[in-house]
PDB file of C-alpha atoms in Angstrom:
ATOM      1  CA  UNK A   1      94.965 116.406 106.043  1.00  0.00           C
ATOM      2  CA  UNK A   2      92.688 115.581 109.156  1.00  0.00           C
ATOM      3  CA  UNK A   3      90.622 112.751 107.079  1.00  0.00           C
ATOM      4  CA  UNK A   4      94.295 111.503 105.796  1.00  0.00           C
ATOM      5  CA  UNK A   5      95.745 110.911 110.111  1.00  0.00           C
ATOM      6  CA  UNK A   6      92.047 110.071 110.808  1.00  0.00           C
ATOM      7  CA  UNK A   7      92.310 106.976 107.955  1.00  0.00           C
ATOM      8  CA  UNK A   8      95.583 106.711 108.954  1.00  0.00           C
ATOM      9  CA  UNK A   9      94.968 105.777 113.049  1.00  0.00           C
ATOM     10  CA  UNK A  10      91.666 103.891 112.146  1.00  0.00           C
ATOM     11  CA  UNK A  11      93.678 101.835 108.852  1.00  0.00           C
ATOM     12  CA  UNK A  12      96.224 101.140 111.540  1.00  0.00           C
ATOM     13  CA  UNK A  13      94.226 100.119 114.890  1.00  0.00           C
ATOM     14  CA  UNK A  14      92.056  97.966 112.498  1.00  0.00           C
ATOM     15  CA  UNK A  15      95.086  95.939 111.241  1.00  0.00           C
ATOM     16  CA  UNK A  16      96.220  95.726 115.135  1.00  0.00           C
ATOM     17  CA  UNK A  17      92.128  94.532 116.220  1.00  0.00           C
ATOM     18  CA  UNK A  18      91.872  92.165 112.996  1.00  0.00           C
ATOM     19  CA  UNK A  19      95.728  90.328 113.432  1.00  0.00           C
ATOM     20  CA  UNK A  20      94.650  89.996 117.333  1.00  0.00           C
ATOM     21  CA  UNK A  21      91.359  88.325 116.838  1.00  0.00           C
ATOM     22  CA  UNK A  22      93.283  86.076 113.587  1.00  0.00           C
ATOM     23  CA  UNK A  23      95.448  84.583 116.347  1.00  0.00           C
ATOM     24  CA  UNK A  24      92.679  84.114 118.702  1.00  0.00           C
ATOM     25  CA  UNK A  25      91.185  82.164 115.981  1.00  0.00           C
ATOM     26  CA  UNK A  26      93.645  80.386 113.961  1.00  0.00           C
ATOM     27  CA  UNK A  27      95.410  78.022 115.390  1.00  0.00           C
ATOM     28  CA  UNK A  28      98.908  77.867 113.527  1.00  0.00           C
ATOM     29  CA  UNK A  29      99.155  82.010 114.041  1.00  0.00           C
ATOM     30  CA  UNK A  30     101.360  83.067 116.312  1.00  0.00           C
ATOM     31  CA  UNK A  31     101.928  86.634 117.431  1.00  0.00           C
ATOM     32  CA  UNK A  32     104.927  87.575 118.932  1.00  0.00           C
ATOM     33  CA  UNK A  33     104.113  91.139 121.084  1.00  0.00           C
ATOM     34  CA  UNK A  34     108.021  92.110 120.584  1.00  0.00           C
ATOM     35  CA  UNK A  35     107.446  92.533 117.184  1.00  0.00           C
ATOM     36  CA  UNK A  36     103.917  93.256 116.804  1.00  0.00           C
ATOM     37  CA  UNK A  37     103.724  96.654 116.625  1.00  0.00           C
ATOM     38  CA  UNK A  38     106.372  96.565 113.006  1.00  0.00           C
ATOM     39  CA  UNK A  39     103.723  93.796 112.086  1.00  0.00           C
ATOM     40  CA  UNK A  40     100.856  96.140 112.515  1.00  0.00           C
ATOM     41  CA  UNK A  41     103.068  98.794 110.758  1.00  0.00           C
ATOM     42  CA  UNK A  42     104.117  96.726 108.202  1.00  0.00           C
ATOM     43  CA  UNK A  43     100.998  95.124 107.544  1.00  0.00           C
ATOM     44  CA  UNK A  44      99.202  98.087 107.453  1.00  0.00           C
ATOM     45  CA  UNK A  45     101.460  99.700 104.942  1.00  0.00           C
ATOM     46  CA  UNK A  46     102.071  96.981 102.118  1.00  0.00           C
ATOM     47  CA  UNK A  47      97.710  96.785 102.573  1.00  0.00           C
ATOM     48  CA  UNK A  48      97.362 100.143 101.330  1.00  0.00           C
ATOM     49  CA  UNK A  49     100.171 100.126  98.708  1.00  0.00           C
ATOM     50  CA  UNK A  50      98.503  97.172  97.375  1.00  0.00           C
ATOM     51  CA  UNK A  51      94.756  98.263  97.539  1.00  0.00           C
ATOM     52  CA  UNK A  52      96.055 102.264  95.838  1.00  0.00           C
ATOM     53  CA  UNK A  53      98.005 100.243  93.162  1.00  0.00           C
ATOM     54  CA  UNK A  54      94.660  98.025  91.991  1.00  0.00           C
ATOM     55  CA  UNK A  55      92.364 101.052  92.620  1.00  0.00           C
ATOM     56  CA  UNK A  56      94.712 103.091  90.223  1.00  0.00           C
ATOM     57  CA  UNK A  57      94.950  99.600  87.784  1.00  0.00           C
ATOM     58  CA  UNK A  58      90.921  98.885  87.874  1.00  0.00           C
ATOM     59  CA  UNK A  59      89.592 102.278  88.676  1.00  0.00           C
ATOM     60  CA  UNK A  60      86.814 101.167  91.123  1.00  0.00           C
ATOM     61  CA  UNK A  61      85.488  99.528  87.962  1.00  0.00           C
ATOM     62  CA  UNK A  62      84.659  96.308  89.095  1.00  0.00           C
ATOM     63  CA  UNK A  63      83.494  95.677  92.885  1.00  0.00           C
ATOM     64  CA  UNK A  64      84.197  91.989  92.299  1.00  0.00           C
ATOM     65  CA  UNK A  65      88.144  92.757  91.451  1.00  0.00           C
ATOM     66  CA  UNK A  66      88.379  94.859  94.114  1.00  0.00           C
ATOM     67  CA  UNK A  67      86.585  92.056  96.850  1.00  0.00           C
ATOM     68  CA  UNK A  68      89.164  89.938  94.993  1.00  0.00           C
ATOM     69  CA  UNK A  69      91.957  92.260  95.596  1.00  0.00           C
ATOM     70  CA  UNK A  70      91.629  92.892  98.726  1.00  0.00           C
ATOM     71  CA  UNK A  71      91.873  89.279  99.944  1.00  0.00           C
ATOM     72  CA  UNK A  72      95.275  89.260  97.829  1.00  0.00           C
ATOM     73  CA  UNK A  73      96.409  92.479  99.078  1.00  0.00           C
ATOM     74  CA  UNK A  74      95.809  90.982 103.122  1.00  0.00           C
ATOM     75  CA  UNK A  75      97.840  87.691 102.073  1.00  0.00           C
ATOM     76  CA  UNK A  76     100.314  89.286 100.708  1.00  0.00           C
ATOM     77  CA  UNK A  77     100.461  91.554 103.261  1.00  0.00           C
ATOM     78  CA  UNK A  78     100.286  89.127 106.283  1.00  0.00           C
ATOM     79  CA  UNK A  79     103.850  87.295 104.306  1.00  0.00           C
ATOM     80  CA  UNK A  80     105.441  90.294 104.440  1.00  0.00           C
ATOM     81  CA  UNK A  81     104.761  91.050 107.614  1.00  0.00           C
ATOM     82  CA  UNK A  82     105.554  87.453 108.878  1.00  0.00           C
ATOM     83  CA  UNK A  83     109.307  87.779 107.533  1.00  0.00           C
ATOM     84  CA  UNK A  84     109.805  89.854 110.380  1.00  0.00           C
ATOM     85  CA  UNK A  85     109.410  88.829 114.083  1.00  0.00           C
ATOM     86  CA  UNK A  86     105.636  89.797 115.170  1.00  0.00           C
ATOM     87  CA  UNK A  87     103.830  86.896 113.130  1.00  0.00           C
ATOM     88  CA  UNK A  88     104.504  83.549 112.869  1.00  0.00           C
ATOM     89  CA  UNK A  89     102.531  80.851 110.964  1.00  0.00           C
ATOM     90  CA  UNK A  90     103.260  76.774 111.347  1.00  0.00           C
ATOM     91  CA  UNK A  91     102.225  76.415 107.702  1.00  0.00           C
ATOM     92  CA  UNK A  92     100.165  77.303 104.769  1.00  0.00           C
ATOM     93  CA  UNK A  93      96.595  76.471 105.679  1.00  0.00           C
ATOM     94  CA  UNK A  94      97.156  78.930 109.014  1.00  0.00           C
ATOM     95  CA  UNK A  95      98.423  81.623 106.721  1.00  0.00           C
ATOM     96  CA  UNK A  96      95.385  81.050 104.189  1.00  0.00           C
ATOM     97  CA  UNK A  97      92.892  81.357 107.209  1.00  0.00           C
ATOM     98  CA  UNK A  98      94.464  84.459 108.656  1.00  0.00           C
ATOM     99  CA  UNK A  99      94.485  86.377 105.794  1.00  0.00           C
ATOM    100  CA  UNK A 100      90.746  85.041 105.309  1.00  0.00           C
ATOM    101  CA  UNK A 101      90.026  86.697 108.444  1.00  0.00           C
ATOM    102  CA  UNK A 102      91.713  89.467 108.592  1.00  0.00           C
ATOM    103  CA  UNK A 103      89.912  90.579 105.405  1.00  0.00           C
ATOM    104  CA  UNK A 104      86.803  90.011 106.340  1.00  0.00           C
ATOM    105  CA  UNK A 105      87.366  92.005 110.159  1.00  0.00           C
ATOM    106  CA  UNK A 106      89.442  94.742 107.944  1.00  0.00           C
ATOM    107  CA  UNK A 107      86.589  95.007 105.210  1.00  0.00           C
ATOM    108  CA  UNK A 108      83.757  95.071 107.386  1.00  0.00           C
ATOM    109  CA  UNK A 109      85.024  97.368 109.435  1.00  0.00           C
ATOM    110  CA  UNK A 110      86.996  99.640 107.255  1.00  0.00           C
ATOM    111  CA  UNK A 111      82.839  99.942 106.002  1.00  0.00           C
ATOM    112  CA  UNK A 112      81.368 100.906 109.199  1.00  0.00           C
ATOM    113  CA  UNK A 113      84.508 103.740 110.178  1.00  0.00           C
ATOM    114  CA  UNK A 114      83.942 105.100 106.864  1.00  0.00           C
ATOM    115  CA  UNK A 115      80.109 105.155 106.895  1.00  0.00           C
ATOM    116  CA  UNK A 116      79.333 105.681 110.234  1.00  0.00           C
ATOM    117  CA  UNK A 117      82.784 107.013 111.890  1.00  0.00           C
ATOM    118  CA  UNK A 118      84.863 108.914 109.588  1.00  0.00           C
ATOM    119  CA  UNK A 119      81.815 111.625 108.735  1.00  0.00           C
ATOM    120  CA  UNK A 120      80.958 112.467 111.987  1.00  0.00           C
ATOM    121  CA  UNK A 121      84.797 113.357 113.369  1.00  0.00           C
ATOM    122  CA  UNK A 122      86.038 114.755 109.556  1.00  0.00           C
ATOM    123  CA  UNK A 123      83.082 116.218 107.689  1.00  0.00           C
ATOM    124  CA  UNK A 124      84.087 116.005 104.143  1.00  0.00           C
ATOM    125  CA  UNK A 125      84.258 119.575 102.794  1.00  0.00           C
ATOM    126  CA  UNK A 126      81.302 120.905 101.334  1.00  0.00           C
ATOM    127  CA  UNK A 127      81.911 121.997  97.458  1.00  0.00           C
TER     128      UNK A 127
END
């Protein structure tokens, strides 16, 4: 249960990190800091949803499907979370860059916290 809150608060202050430095770096993203917090939320939540249902599909078979997947899974989740109020894009190409992004900061550092982070404050149980 520790390693599940621990995935949890790192899953959801990488989504916040990741959608910050997007609309530092695409112009065309807009965040709006009313609604941002839903649009971590939000984002956060259809991400996993999407990355358990291709895990469960694929079973980890194929590292390329799952690369693949998780570039889908950000897109779709950064539309989602723009049909609220905390993102905003002025068109396609914005939306296509963000979610380019945002995959690559999530990836990379979903990696490290799980390599470097996760075993050092949650030791996985020894069996």
């Amino acid at each position: 249960m520790v390693r599940f809150l621990i995935r949890l608060g790192v899953s959801l202050a990488l989504a916040a990190l990741a959608l910050a430095i997007a609309a530092l770096l695409v112009p065309g993203m807009h965040l709006h800091w009313s609604g941002f917090l839903v649009a971590i939320i939000v984002f956060a939540a259809v991400q996993a949803l999407i990355e358990w249902l291709v895990e469960t599909l694929f079973h980890r078979g194929a590292p390329a499907v799952a690369g693949v997947a998780g570039l889908i899974s950000t897109a779709v989740a950064l539309f989602v979370a723009s049909l609220g109020e905390g993102i905003t894009f002025d068109g396609i190409a914005p939306w296509v860059l963000a979610a380019v992004i945002v995959w690559i900061i999530t990836a990379l550092a979903a990696w490290l916290s799980g390599k470097y982070l996760l075993p050092r404050i949650a030791p996985a149980k020894q069996g």
